[in-house]
Short mmCIF file of C-alpha atoms and ligand atoms in Angstrom, two decimals:
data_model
loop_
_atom_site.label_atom_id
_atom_site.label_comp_id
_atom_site.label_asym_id
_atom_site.label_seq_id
_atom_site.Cartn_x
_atom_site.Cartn_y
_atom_site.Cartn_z
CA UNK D 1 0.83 26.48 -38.06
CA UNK D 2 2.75 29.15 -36.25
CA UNK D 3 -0.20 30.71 -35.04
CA UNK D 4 -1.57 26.98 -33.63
CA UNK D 5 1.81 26.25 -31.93
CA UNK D 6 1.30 29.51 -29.81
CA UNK D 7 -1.70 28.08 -28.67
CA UNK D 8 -0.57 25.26 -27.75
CA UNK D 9 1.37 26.81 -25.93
CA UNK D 10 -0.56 29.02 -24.14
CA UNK D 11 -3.28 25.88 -23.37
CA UNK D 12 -0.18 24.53 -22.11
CA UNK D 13 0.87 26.98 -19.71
CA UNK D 14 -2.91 27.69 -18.97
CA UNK D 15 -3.15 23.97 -18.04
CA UNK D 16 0.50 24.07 -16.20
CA UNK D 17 -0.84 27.03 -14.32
CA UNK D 18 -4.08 25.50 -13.13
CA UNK D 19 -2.57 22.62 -12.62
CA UNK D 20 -0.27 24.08 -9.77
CA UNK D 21 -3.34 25.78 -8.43
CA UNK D 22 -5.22 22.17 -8.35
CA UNK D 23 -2.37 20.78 -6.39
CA UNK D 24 -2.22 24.32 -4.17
CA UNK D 25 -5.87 23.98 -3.20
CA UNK D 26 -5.65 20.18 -2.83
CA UNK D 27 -3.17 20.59 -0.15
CA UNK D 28 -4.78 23.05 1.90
CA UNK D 29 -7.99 21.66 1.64
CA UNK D 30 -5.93 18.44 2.73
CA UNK D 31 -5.25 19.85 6.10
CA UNK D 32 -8.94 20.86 6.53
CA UNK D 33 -9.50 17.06 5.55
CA UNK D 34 -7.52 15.63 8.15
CA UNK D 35 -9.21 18.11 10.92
CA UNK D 36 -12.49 17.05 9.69
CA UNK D 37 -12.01 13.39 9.52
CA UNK D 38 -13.03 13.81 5.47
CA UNK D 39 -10.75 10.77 4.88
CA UNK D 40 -11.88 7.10 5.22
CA UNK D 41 -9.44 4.21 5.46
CA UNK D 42 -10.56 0.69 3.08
CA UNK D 43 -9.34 -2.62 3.22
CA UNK D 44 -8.60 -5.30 0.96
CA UNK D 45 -7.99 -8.95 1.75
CA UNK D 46 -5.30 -10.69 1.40
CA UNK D 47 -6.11 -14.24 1.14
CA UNK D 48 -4.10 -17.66 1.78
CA UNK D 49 -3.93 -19.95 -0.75
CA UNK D 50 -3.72 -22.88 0.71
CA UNK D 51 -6.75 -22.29 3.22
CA UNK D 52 -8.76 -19.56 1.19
CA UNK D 53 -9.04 -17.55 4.57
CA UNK D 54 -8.70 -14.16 4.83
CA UNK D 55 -4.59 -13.68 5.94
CA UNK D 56 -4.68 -10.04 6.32
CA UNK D 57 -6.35 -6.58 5.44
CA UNK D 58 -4.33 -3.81 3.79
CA UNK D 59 -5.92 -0.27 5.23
CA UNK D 60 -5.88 1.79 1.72
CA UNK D 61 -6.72 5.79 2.33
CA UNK D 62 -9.65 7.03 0.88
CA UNK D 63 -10.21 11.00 0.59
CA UNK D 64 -13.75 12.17 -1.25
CA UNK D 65 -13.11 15.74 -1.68
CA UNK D 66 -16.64 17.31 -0.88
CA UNK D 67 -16.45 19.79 -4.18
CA UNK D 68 -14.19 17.97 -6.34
CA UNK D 69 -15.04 14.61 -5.78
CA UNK D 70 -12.61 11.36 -5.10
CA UNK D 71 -8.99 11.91 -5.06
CA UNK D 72 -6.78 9.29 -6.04
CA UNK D 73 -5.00 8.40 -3.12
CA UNK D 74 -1.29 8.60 -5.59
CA UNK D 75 -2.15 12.02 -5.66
CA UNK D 76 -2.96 13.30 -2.41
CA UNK D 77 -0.51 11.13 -0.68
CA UNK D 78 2.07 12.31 -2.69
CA UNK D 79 1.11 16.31 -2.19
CA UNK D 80 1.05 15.25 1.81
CA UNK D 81 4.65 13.70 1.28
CA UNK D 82 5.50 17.44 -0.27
CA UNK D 83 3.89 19.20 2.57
CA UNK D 84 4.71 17.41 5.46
CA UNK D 85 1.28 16.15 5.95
CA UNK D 86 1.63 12.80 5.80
CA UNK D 87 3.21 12.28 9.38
CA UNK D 88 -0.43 13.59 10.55
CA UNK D 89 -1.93 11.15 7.81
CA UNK D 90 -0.35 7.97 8.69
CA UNK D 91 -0.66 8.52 12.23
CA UNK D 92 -4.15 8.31 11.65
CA UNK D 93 -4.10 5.66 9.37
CA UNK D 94 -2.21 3.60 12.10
CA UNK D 95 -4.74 4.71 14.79
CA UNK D 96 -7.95 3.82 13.05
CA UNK D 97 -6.34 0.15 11.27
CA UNK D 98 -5.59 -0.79 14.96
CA UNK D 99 -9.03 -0.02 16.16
CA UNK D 100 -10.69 -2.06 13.36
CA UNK D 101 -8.10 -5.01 13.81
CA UNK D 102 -8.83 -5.74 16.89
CA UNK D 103 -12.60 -6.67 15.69
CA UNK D 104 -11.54 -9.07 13.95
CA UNK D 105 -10.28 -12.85 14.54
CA UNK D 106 -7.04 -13.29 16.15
CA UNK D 107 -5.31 -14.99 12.72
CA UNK D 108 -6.20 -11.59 11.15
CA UNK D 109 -3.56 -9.02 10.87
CA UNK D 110 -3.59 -5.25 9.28
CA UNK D 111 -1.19 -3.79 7.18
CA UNK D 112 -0.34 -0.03 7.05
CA UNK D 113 1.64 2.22 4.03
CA UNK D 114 4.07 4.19 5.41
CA UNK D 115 6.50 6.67 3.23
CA UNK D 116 9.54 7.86 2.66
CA UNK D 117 8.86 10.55 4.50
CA UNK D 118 7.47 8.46 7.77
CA UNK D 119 10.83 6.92 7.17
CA UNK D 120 13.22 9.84 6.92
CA UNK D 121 11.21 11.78 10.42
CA UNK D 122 11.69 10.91 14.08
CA UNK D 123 7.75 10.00 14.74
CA UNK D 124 6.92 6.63 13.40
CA UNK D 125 7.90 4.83 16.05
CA UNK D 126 5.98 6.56 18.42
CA UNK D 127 2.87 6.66 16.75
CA UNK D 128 3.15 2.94 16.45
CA UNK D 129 3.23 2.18 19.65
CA UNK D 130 0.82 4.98 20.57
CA UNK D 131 -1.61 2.84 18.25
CA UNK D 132 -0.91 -0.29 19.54
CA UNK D 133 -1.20 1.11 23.25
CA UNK D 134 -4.50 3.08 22.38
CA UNK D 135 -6.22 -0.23 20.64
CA UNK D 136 -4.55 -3.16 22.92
CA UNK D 137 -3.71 -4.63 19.71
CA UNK D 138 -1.05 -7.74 19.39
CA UNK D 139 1.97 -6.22 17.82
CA UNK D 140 2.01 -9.59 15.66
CA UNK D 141 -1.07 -8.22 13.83
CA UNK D 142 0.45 -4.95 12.78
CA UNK D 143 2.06 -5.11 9.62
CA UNK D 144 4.20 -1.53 8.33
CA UNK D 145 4.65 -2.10 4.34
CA UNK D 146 7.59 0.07 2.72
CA UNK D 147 8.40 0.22 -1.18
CA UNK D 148 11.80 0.74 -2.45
CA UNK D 149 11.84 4.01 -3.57
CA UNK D 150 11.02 5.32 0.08
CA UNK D 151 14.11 3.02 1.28
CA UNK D 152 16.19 5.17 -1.64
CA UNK D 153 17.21 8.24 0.19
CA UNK D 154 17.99 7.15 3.84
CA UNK D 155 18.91 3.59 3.58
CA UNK D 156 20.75 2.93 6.72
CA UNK D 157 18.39 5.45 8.93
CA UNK D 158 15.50 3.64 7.55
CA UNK D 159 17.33 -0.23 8.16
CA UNK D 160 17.59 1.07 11.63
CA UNK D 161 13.85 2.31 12.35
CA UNK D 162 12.45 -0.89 10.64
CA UNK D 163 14.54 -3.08 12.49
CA UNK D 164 13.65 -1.74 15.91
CA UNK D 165 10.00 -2.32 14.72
CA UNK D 166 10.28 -5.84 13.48
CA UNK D 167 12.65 -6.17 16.89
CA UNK D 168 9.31 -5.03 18.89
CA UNK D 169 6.89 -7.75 16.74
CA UNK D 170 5.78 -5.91 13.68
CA UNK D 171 5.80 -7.56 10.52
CA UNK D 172 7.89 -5.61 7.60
CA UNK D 173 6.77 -6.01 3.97
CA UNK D 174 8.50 -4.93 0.99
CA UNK D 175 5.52 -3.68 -1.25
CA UNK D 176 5.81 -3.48 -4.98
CA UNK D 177 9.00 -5.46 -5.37
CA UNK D 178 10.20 -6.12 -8.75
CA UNK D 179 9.55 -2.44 -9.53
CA UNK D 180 12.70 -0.12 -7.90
CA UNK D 181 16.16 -0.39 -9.83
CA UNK D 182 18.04 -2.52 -6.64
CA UNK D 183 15.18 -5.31 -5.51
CA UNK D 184 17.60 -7.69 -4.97
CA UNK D 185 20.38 -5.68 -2.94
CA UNK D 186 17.26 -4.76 -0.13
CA UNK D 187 17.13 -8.16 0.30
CA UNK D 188 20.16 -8.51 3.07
CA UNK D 189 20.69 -6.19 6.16
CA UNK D 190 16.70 -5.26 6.07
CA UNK D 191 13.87 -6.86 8.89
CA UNK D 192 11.45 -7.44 5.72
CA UNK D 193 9.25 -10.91 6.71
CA UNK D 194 7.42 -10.89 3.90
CA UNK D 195 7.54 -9.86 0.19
CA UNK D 196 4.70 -8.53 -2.18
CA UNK D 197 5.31 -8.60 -5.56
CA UNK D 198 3.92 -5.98 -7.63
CA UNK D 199 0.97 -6.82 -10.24
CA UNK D 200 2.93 -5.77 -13.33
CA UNK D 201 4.34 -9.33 -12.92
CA UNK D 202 0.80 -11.12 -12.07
CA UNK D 203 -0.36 -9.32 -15.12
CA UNK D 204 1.45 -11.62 -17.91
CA UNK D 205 1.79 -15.24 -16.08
CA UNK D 206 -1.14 -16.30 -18.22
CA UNK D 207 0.07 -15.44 -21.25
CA UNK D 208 3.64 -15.02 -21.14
CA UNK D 209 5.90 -18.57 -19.87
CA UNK D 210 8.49 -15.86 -19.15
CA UNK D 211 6.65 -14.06 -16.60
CA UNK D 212 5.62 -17.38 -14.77
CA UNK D 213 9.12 -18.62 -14.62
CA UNK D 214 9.97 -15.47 -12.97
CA UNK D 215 7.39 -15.49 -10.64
CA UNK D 216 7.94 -18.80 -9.46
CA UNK D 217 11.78 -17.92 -9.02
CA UNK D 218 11.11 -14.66 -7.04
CA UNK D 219 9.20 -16.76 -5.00
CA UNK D 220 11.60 -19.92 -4.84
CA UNK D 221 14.00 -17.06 -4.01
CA UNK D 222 11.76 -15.35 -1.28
CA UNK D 223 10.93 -18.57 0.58
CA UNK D 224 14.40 -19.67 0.86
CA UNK D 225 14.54 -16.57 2.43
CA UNK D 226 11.73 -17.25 5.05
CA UNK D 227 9.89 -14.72 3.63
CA UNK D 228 5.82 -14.53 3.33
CA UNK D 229 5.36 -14.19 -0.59
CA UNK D 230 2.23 -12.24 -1.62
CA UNK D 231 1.40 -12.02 -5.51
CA UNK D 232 -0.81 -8.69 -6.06
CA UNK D 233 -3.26 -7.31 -8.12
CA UNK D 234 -4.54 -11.12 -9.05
CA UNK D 235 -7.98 -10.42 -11.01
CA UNK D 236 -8.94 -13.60 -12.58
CA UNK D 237 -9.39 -17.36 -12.02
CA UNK D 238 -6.69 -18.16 -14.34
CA UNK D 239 -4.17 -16.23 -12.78
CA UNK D 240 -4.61 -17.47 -9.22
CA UNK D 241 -4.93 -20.70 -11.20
CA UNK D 242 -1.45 -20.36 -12.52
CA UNK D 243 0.13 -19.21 -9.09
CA UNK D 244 -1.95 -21.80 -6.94
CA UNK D 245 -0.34 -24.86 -9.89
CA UNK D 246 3.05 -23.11 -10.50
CA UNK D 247 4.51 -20.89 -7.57
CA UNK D 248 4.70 -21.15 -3.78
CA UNK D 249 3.23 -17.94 -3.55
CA UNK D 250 1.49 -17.91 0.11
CA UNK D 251 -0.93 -14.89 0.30
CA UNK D 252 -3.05 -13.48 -3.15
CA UNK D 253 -4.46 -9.71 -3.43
CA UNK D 254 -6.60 -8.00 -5.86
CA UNK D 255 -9.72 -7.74 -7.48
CA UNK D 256 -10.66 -11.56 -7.67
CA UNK D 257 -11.24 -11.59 -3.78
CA UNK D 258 -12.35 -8.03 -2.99
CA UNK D 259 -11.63 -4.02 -3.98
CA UNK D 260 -10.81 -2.44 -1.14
CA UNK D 261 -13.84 -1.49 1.01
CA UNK D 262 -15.32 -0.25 4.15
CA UNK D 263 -14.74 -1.57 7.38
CA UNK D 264 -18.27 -2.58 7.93
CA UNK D 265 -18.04 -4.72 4.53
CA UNK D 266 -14.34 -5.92 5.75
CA UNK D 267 -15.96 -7.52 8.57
CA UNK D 268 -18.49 -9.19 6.83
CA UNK D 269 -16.44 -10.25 4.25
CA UNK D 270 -13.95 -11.98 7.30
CA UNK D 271 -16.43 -13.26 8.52
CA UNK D 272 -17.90 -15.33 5.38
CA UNK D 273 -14.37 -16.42 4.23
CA UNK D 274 -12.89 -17.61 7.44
CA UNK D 275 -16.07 -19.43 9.03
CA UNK D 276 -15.20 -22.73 10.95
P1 C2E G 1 -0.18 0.07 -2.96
O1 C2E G 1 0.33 0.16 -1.55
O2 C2E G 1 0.62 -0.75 -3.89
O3 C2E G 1 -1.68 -0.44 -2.84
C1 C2E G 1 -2.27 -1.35 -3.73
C2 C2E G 1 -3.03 -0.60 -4.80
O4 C2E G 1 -3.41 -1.54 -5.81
C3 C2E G 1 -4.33 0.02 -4.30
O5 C2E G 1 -4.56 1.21 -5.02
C4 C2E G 1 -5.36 -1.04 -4.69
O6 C2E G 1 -6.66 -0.53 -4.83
C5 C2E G 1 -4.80 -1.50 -6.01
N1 C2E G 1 -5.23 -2.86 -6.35
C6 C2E G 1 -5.48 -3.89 -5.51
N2 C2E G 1 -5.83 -5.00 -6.17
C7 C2E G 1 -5.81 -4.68 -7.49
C8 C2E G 1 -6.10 -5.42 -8.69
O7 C2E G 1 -6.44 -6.60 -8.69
N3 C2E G 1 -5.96 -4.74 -9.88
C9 C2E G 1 -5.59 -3.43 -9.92
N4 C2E G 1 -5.51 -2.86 -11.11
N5 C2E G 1 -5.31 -2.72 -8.81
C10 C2E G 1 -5.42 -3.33 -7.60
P2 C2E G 1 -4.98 2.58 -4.28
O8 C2E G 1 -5.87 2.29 -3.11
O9 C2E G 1 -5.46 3.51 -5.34
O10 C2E G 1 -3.62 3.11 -3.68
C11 C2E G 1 -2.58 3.50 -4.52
C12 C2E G 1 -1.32 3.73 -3.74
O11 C2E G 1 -1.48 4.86 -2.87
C13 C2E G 1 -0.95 2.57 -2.83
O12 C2E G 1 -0.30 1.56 -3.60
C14 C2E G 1 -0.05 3.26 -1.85
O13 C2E G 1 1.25 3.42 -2.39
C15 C2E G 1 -0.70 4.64 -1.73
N6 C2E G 1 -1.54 4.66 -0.51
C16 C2E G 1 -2.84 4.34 -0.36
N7 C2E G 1 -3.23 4.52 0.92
C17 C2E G 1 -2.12 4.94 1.61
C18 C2E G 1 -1.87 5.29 2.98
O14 C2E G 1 -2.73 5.23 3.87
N8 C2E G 1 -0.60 5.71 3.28
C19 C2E G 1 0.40 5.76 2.33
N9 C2E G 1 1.63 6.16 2.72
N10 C2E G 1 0.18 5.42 1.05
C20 C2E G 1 -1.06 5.01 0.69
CA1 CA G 2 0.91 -1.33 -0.11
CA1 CA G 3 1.71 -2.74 -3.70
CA1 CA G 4 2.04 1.01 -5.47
#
C-alpha cells in the first residue's frame, strides 16, 4: 500500500509538473497565436422571443492549436488573463466583432467578453472606440458583457469605465448572473442594460417548480429594473416552452437556436431567421 501511495504520488507530481509545462507552452504559443491570426472569433444568436428574430450575436473566441488541437477558450483566456495577453486578445476580438456587425441588419447588435483584467487596465476604452471608428459601426450595436467575478477586485474603477461606455451608447450586460456571491448588490450604482442569467438556472425549470419560480422572479425583478433579460444555455423545446409560458424573459441563448459558429454561417443563419 505504502509502496502504491508513493506512486501516486510521484504520477501526481509527474502530472503537476507537466501540467505547468502545458500551461507554459500554451502561453507562449498564445502570443505566436495572436501574431498569426491562429484564433477565430464564433457567434451565437441570441434570439427574441416574442419575434423569433435574431436580437444579437455573442463573438465567442475560438483558438485551434495547430499541434495540440482545440483549446477551450476557459483555458486559454484564463492563461492570457495571467500573462497579460488578453488586452491584445480582446482588442482583437472587438476589432473583428465590429467588422462582421456591420454586415449585418441594422436591429442586429454584437456582444463582446471583456475581463477583469480589460477592467482593471487603462486600454479598453480606447480600443472601443478605435473599433467602432475603424468599422463605422453604431455604438448602439456594441454590446461589452462583464461577469461578477471580474467586477470583484476593482469595483468602483470598473463602475467608472463601464459607465463612461454605456454614457457613449454601448450596451452593458451582466453575464452569468445568479452565479457570483453579491448578484443582487451589482444591481445599483452599475450602467448594466441588460441581464443574462446563467444556464445553471435554465437547466432545472422543467423539472424543478423551484427553479421556475426563481426565474420568473429574477426576471420580474430585472424588468422592473428596465433591464433586457436573457435566459442562457436554453437547449430544448420544453425549456423555451416554460420561459416563453412562465417568465418575461426577452432574449433566449443556447443550443436550441445555434452553437456558436463562423461568421459566414452567422450570416446565413441572420439572414433565414429575420427575413421580412
Ligand atoms: P460565456 O461568456 O458565459 O459564454 C457562453 C458559453 O456557453 C460559451 O462557451 C457557449 O458555447 C456556451 N453555451 C452557449 N449555449 C449553450 C447551451 O445551450 N448549453 C451549454 N452547455 N453551453 C452553451 P465557450 O465558447 O466555451 O466560452 C466559455 C467562456 O470563455 C465564456 O463564457 C467566456 O467567459 C470565455 N470567453 C469566450 N470567448 C471569450 C473572449 O473573446 N473574451 C473573453 N474575455 N472571454 C471569452
Ligand atoms: Ca458572455
Ligand atoms: Ca454567460
Ligand atoms: Ca461563463
Amino acid at each position: 500500500a505504502k509502496a502504491r501511495g508513493k506512486g501516486q504520488y510521484q504520477a501526481f507530481v509527474a502530472e503537476m509538473d507537466s501540467d505547468f509545462r502545458y500551461r507554459q507552452r500554451l502561453k507562449s504559443d498564445l502570443a505566436l497565436a495572436i501574431a498569426q491570426d491562429e484564433l477565430k472569433l464564433f457567434y451565437q444568436p441570441l434570439v427574441d422571443l416574442g419575434t423569433r428574430r435574431v436580437a444579437g450575436c455573442e463573438a465567442l473566441a475560438r483558438w485551434t492549436h495547430p499541434e495540440l488541437g482545440p483549446i477551450p477558450p476557459d483555458v486559454f483566456i484564463g492563461l492570457a488573463e495571467e500573462t497579460g495577453q488578453i488586452s491584445a486578445i480582446t482588442r482583437w476580438v472587438l476589432r473583428t466583432a465590429t467588422a462582421e456587425c456591420v454586415n449585418w441588419p441594422k436591429s442586429v447588435s454584437v456582444a463582446v467578453n471583456v475581463s477583469a483584467r480589460d477592467l482593471r487596465g487603462e486600454d479598453l476604452a480606447m480600443h472601443v472606440s478605435e473599433a467602432l471608428e475603424a468599422s463605422g459601426l453604431a455604438p448602439g450595436r456594441l454590446e461589452i458583457e462583464v461577469t461578477e467575478t471580474a467586477l470583484i477586485e476593482d469595483r468602483e474603477g470598473a463602475a467608472a469605465k463601464l459607465e463612461l461606455l454605456a454614457a457613449n451608447g454601448i450596451g452593458i450586460a451582466l453575464d452569468d448572473f445568479g452565479t457570483g456571491y453579491s448578484s443582487l448588490s451589482y444591481l445599483h450604482g452599475m450602467a448594466f442594460s441588460k441581464l443574462k442569467i446563467d444556464r445553471s438556472f435554465i437547466a432545472g425549470i422543467t423539472t424543478s417548480e423551484r427553479s421556475l419560480k426563481l426565474m420568473a422572479n429574477v426576471a420580474r425583478l430585472g424588468r422592473d429594473l428596465d433591464l433586457v433579460l436573457v435566459a442562457e444555455g436554453v437547449e430544448t423545446e420544453d425549456q423555451l416552452e416554460a420561459i416563453a409560458s412562465h417568465t418575461t424573459i426577452d432574449q433566449v441563448q443556447g443550443f436550441l437556436f445555434g452553437r456558436p459558429m463562423p461568421a459566414d454561417e452567422t450570416r446565413e443563419l441572420i439572414a433565414s431567421m429575420n427575413q421580412a
